[in-house]
Coordinates of C-alpha atoms and ligand atoms in Angstrom, one line a residue:
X1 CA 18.0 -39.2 -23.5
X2 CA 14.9 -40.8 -24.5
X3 CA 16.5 -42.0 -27.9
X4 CA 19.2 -43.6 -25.3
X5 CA 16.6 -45.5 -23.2
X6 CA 14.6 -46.7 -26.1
X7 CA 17.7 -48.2 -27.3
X8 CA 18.0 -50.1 -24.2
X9 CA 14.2 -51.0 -24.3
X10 CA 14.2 -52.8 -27.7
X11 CA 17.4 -54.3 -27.1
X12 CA 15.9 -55.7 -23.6
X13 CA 18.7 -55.0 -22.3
X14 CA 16.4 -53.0 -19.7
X15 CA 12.2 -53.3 -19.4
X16 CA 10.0 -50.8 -19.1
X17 CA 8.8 -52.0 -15.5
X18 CA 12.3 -51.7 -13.9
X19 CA 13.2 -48.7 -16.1
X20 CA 9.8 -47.1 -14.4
X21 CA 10.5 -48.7 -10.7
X22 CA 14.2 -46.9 -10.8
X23 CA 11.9 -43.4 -11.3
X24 CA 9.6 -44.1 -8.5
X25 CA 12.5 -45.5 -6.3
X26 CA 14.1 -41.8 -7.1
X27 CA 10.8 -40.0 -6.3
X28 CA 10.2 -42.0 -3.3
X29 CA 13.9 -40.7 -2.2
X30 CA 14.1 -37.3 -3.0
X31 CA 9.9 -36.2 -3.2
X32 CA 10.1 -35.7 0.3
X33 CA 12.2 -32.5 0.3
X34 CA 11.6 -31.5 -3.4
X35 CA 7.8 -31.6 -3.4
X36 CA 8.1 -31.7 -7.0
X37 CA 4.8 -34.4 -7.0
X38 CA 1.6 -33.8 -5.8
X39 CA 0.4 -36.9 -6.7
X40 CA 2.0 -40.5 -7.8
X41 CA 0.3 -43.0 -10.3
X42 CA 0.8 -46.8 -8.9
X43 CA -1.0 -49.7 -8.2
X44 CA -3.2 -51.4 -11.5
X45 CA -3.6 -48.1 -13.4
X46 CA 0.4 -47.9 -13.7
X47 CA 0.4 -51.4 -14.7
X48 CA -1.8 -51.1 -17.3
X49 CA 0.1 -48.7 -18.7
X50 CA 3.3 -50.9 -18.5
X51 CA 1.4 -53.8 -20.3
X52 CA 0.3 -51.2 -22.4
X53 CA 3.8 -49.5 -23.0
X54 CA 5.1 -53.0 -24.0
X55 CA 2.3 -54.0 -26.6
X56 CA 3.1 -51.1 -28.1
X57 CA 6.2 -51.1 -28.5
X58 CA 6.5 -55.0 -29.0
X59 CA 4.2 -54.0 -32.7
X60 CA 6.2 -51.0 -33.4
X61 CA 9.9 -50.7 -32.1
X62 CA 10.2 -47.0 -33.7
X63 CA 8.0 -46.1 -31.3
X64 CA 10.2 -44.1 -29.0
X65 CA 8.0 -42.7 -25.9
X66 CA 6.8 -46.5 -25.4
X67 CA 7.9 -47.1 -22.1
X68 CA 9.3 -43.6 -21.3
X69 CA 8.1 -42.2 -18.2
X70 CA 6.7 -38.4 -18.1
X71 CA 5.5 -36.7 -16.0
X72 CA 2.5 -33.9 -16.1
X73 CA 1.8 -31.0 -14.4
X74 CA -1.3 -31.0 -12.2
X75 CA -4.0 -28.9 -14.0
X76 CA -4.2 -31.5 -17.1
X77 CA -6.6 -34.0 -16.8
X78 CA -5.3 -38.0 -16.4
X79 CA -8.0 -40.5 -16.2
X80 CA -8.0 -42.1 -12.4
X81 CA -5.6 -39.5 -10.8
X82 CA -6.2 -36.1 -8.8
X83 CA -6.4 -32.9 -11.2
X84 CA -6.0 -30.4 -8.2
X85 CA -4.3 -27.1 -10.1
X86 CA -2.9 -27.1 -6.4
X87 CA -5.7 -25.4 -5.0
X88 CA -7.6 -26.6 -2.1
X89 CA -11.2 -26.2 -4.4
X90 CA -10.4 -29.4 -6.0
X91 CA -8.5 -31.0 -3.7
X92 CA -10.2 -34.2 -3.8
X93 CA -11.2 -34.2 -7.9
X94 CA -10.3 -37.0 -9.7
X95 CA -10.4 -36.4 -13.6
X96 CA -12.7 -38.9 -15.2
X97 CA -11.3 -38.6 -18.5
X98 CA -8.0 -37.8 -20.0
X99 CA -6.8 -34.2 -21.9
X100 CA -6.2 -34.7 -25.5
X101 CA -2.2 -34.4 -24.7
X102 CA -2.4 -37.2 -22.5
X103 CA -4.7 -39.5 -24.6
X104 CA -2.1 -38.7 -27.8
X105 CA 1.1 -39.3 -25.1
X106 CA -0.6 -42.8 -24.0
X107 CA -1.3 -44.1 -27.2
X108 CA 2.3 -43.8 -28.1
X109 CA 3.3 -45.6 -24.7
X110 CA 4.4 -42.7 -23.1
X111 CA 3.6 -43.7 -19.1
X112 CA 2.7 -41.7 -17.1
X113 CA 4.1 -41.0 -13.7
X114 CA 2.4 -38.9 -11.8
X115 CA 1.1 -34.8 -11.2
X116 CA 3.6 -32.0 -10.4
X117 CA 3.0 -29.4 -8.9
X118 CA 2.6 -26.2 -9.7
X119 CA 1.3 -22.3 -8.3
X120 CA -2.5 -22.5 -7.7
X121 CA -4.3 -22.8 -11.5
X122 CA -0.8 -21.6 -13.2
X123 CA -0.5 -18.3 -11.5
X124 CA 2.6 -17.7 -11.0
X125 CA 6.5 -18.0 -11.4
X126 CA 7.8 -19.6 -8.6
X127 CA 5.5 -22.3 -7.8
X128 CA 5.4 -20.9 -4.3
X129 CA 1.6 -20.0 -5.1
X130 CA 0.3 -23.9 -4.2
X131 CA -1.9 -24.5 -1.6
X132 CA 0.1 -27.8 -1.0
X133 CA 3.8 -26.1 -0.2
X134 CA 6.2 -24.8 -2.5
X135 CA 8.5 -26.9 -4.4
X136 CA 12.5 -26.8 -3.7
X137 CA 15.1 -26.2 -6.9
X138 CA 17.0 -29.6 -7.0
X139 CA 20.4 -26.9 -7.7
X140 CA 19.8 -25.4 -4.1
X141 CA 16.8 -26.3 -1.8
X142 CA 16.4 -22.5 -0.6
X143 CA 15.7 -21.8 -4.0
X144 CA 12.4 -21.6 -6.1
X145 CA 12.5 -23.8 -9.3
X146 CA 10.3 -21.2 -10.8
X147 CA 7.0 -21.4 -12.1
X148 CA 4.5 -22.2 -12.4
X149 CA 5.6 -25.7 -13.9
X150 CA 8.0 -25.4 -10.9
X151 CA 7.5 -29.1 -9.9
X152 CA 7.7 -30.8 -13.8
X153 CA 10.7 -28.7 -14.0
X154 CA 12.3 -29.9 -10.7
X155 CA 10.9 -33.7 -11.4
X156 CA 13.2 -33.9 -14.9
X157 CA 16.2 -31.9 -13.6
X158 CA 16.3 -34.2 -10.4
X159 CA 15.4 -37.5 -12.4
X160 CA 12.3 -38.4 -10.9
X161 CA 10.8 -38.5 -14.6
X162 CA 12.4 -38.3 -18.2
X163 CA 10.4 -35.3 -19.5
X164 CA 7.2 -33.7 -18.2
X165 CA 4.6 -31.7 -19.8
X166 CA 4.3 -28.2 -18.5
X167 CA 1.6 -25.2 -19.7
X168 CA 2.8 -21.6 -20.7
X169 CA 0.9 -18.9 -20.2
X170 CA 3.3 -16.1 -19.9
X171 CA 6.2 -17.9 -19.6
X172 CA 5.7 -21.0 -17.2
X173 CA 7.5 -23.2 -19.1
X174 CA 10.5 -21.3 -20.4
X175 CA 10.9 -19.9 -16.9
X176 CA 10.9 -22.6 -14.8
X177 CA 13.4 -24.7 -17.6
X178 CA 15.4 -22.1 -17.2
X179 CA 16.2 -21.6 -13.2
X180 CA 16.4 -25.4 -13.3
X181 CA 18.9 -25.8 -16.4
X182 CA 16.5 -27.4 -18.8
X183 CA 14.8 -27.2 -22.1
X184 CA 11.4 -26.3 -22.1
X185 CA 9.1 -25.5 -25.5
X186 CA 6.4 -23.1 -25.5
X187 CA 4.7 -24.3 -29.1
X188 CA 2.6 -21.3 -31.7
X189 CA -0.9 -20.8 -30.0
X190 CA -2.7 -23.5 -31.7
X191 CA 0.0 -26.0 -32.3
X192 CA -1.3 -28.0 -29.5
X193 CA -5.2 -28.8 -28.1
X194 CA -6.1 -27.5 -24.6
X195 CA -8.1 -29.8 -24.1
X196 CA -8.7 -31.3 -20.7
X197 CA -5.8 -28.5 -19.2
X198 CA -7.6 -26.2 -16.8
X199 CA -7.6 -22.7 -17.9
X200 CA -6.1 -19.9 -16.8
X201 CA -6.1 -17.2 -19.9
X202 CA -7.5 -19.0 -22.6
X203 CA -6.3 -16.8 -25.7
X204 CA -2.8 -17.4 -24.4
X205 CA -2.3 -21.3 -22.2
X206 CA -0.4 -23.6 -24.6
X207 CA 1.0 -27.1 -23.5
X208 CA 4.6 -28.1 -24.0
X209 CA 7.5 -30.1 -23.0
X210 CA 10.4 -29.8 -20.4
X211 CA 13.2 -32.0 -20.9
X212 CA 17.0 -32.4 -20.8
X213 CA 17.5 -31.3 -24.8
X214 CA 16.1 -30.3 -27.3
X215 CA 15.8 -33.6 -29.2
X216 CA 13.2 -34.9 -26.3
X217 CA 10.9 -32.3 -26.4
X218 CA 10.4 -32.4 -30.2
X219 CA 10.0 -36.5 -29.8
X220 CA 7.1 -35.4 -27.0
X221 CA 5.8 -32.3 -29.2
X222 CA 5.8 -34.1 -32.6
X223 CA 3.2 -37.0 -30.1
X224 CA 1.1 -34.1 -29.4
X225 CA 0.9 -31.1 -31.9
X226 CA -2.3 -30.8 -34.3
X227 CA -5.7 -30.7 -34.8
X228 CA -8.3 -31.6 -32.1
X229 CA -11.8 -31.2 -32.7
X230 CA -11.9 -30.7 -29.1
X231 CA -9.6 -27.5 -29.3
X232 CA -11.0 -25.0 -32.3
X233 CA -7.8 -23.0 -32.4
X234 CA -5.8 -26.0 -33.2
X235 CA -4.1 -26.3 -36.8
X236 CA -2.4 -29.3 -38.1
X237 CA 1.2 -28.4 -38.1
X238 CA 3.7 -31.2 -40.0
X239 CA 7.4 -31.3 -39.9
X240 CA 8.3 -31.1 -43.3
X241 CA 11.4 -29.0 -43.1
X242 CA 14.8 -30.0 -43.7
X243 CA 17.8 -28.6 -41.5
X244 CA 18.9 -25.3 -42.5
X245 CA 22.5 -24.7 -43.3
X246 CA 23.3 -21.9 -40.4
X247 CA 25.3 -20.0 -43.1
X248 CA 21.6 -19.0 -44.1
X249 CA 20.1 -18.2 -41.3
X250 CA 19.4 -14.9 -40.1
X251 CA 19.6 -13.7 -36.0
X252 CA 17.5 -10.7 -34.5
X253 CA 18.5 -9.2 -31.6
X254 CA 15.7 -7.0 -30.0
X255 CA 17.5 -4.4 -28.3
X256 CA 14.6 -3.8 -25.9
X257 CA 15.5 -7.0 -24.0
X258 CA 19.4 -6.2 -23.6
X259 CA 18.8 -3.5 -20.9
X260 CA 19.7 -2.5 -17.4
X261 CA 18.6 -5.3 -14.7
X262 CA 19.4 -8.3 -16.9
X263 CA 22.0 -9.9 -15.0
X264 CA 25.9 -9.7 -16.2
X265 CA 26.5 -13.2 -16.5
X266 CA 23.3 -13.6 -18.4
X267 CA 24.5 -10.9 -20.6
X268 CA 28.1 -12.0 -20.9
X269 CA 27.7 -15.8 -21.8
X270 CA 25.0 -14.7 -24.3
X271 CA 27.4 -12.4 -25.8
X272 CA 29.6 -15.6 -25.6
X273 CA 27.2 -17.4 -28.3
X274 CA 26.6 -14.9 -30.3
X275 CA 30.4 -15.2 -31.2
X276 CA 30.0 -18.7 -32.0
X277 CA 26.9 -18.0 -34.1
X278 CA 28.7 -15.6 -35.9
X279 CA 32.1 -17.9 -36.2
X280 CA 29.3 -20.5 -37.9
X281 CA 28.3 -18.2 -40.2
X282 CA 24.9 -16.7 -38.8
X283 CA 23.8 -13.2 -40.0
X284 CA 23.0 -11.1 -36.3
X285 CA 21.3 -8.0 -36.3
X286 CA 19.8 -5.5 -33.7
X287 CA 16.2 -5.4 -34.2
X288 CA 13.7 -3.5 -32.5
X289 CA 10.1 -4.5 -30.5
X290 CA 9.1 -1.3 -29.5
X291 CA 6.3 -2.4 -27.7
X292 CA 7.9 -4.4 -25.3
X293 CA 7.6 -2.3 -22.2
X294 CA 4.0 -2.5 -22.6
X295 CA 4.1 -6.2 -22.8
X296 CA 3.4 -6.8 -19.3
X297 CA 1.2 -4.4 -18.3
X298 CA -1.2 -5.6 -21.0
X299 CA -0.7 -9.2 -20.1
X300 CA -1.3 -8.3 -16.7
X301 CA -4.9 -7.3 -17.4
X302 CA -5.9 -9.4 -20.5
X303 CA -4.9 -12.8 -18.6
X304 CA -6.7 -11.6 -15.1
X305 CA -9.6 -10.6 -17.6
X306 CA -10.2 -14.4 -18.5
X307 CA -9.1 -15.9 -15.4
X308 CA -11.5 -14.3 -13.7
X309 CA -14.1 -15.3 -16.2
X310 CA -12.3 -19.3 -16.7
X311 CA -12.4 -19.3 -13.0
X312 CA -16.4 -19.0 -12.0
X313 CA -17.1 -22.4 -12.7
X314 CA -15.4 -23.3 -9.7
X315 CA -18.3 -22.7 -7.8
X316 CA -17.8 -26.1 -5.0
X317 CA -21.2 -27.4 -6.0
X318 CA -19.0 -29.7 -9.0
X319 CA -15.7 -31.5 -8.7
X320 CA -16.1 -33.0 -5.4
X321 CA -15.0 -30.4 -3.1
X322 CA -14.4 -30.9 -0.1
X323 CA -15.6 -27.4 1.4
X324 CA -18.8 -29.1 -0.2
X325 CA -22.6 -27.4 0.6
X326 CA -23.9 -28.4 3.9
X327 CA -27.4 -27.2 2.9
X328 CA -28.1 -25.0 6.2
X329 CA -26.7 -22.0 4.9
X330 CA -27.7 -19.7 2.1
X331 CA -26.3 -20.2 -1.4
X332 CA -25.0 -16.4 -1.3
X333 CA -23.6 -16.9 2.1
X334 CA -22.0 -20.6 0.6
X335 CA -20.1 -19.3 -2.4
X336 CA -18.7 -16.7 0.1
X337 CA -17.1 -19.8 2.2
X338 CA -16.3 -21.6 0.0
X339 CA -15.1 -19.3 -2.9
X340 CA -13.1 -17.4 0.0
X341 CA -11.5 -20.4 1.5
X342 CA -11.2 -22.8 -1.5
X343 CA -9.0 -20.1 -3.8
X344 CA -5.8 -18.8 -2.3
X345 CA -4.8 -15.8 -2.4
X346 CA -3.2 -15.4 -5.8
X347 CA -6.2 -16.7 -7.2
X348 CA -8.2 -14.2 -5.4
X349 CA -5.8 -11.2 -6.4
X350 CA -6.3 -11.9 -10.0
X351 CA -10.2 -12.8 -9.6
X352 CA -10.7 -9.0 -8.2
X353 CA -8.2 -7.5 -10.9
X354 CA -10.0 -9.2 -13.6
X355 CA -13.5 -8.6 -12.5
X356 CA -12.8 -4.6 -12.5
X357 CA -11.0 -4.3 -16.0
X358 CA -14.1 -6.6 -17.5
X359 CA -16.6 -4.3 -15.4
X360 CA -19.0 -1.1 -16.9
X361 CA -17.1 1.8 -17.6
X362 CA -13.6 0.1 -17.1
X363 CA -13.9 -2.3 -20.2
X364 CA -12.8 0.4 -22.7
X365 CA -10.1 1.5 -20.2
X366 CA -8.8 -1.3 -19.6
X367 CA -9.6 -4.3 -21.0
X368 CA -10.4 -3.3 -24.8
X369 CA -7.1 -1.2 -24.7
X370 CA -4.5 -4.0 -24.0
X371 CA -6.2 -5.9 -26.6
X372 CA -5.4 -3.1 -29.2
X373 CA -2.1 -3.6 -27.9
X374 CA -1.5 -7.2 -28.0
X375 CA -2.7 -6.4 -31.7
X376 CA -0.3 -4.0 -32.2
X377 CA 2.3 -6.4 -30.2
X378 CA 2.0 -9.1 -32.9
X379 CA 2.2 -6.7 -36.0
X380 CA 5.5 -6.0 -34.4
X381 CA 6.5 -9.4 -34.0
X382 CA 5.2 -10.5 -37.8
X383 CA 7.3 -7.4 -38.8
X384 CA 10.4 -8.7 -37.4
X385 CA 10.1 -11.8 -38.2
X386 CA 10.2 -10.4 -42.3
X387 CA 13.3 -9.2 -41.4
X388 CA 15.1 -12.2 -39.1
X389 CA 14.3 -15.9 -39.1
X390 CA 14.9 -16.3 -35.5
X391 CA 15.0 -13.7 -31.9
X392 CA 17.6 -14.8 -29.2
X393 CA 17.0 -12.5 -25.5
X394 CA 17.5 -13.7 -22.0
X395 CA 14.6 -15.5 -20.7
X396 CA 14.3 -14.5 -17.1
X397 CA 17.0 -11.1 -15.7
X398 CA 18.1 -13.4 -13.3
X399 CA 18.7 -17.3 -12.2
X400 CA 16.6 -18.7 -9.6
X401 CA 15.7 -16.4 -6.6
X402 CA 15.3 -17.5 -3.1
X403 CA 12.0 -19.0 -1.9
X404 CA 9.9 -16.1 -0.3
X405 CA 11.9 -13.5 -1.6
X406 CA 9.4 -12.2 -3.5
X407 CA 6.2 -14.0 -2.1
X408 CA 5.0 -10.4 -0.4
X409 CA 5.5 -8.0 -3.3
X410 CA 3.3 -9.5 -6.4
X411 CA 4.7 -6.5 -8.6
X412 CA 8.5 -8.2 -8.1
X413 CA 7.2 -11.8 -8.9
X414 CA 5.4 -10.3 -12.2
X415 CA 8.2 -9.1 -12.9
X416 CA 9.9 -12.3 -13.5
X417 CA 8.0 -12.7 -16.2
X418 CA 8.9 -9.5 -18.7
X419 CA 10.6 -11.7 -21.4
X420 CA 8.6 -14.0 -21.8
X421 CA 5.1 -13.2 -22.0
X422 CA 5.3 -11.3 -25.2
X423 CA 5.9 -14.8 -26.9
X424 CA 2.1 -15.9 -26.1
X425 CA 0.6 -12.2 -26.9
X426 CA 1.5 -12.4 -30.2
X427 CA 1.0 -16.5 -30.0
X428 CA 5.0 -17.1 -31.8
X429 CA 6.8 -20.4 -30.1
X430 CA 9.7 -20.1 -27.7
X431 CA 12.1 -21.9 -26.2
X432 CA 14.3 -21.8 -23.5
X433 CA 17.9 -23.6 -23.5
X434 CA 20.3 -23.7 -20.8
X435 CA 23.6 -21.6 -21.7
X436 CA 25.7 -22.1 -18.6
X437 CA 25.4 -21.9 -15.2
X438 CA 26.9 -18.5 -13.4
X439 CA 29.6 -18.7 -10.3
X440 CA 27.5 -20.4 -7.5
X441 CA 27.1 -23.0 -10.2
X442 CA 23.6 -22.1 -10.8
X443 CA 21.9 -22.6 -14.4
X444 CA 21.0 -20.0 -16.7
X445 CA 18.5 -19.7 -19.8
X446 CA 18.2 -17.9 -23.2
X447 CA 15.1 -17.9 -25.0
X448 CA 14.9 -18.3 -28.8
X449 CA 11.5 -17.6 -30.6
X450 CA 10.5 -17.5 -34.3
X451 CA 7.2 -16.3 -36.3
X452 CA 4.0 -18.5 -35.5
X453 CA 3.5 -21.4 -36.9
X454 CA 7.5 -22.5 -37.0
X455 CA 7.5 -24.4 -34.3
X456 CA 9.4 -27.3 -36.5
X457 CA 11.7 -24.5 -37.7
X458 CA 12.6 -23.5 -34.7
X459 CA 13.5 -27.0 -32.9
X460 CA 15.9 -27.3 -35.6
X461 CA 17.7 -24.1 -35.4
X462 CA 17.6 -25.0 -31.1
X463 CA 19.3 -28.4 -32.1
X464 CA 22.0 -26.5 -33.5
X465 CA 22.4 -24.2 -31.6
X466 CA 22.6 -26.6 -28.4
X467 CA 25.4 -28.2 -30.0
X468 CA 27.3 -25.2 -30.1
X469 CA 26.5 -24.6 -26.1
X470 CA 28.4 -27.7 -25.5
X471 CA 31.7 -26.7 -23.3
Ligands
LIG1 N1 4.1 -16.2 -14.2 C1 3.0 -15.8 -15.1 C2 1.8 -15.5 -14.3 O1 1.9 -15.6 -13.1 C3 2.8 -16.9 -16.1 C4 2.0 -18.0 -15.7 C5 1.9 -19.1 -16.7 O2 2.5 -19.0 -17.7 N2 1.0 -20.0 -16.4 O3 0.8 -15.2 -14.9

């Protein structure tokens, strides 16, 4: 797609103002019952960025993301628009600089649209969890589009933007490109700088792209992968692999993530690829990740554990809140109000959760015991990954579930996330590609993930195998 369009940009046969008034047109149409955007950029700020957009590509026509509109979900910081997280506590903060993804996406042109939305400071999987409504699945409106990158998902798959940048903290990109039949890229922790995206878990957030192949997001990860100063677990990562010739490549199957509750359809048109894999000459094996069921009961503690901690700077005496201190109360009696009505209630869930594993006498318990695990998780991951050069699973049990089926039983929703949050515990990338849809026409994911630092690697083997995914 974007290789398409910048075509049709350098051979003027379209400009980048009316290519980016034909996206607002389509938000302005179809916003209103998707709720995909929380907020829209217009006015001088999104002509600058045109003007900009065509400098830049007027000095360098290889440039392919000048001109391409993106959009970005709402907890990464863009210079003159509302960074909200969807939560009421910053409902009226407007960032006064931009992330490091967003400065690196701008100088290449890249313009950007707007802020999607997205469950309250990432926390969550169906993007249900926003203090400014849910967001609708372009596929079927009484369905969620996941989350929580629910609205850059439902922004590309309904073409109110050409890509969008999502975060991932257990699985909120992979999920969400998934229920809405899209690619989406979780990169190796460290691939890409954090900087300027409000934190949820800190020793597992990455940023990535959700687009319509695989081709896109490596255009929009290869503008923002490496080193940032601002970021000290960034590396510089380079592409400097050439294509692999499938006969050589090797396929784990972890047998843990083919089990009872994984949908049939998912099951059968997986089973479905794995034929063609094998018919193209790819060696598949079962492995095993015997730590898997503790996965997300570890992840369910150690992200908590930071949130809770990320989350206390949010105190409503910075980034202008409206719940703001009226002085006549006392400060005690002030965080109370506006801590209890400025998070909602997901937020506060995981604030209490996280407070009591991090507390006296629960630490060891709790907290210092699921990080032996994650340890122990990415032993098992480096193991397998000596053995296979890529893992293909499922990436959700099922496709997209109504909205509020599982709004009143938080253990259900977590569950959503049990294949993919493994991927950020032991910090490997993983991507999601959509293999079919099922009979009521709705789409379906599988994930593919490879050891950390082959993030390259693996957009090359999803390349391929998205070619052979075609009908
Ligand atoms: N659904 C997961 C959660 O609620 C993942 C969130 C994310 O990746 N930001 O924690």
């Amino acid at each position: 797609m974007i290789k398409e369009i910048h075509q049709k940009l350098i051979s003027q046969e379209v400009k980048i103002g009316d290519l980016v008034n034909v996206y607002c047109d389509n938000i302005k149409k179809r916003n209103g019952e998707l709720n995909a955007f929380l907020s829209i950029n217009k006015g001088s700020l999104l002509n600058q960025e045109i003007q900009n957009a065509e400098t830049i590509l007027h000095n360098n026509p290889e440039e392919l993301l000048a001109g391409i509109p993106i959009a970005v979900k709402d907890n990464m910081l863009v210079k003159g628009l509302k960074t909200t997280a969807a939560s009421k506590i910053l409902e009226d903060y407007v960032a006064a600089e931009d992330a490091t993804v967003i400065k690196r996406l701008k100088e290449k042109g890249a313009i950007i649209l707007g802020k999607t939305n997205l469950d309250e400071f990432a926390m969550g999987s169906s993007t249900e969890h926003s203090a400014f409504g849910p967001t609708h699945n372009p596929y079927n409106l009484d369905l969620v589009p996941g989350g929580s990158s629910g609205g850059s998902a439902a922004a590309v798959a309904a073409d109110l933007a050409v890509a969008a940048l999502g975060s991932d903290t257990g699985g909120s990109i992979r999920q969400p490109a998934s229920f809405c039949g899209l690619v989406g890229f979780k990169p190796s922790y460290g691939a890409v700088s954090r900087y300027g995206l409000l934190a949820l878990s800190s020793s597992l957030d990455q940023i990535g792209p959700i687009a319509k192949n695989v081709s896109d997001c490596k255009i929009i990860f290869e503008a923002i992968v490496g080193k940032d100063n601002k970021d000290a677990t960034t590396v510089s990562l380079v592409n400097n692999i050439s294509p692999k010739d499938l006969k050589s490549v090797k396929i784990g199957l972890p047998k843990e993530y083919f089990v009872e509750g994984v949908d049939s359809e998912i099951k059968t048109q997986i089973d479905l690829l794995i034929k063609k894999l094998k018919e193209a000459g790819v060696s598949v094996e079962e492995v095993s990740l015997p730590l898997t069921s503790l996965a997300l009961p570890c992840y369910y503690i150690i992200m908590p554990a930071e949130a809770s901690s990320n989350l206390g700077r949010y105190d409503g005496l910075r980034y202008a809140n409206p719940n703001g201190f009226n002085g006549k109360e006392g400060l005690l009696d002030y965080y109370l109000r506006n801590k209890g009505t400025g998070f909602g209630k997901e937020p506060r869930r995981r604030i209490l959760l996280g407070t009591y594993v991090l507390s006296a006498g629960y630490y060891d318990t709790y907290y210092k015991k699921a990080l032996q695990i994650q340890e122990a998780i990415r032993r098992d991951f480096n193991k397998v990954f000596e053995q296979v050069d890529y893992l293909i699973t499922p990436t959700t049990p099922t496709a997209a579930f109504p909205i509020g089926a599982k709004t009143n039983d938080p253990l259900s929703m977590y569950l959503a996330d049990i294949f993919t949050v493994s991927a950020n515990l032991a910090g490997v990338p993983a991507i999601n590609l959509n293999l079919g849809f099922n009979k009521q026409g709705l789409p379906l994911g599988v994930q593919l993930m490879a050891g950390r630092y082959k993030d390259f690697s693996l957009l090359d083997f999803s390349e391929q195998v998205e070619r052979l995914l075609k009908p």
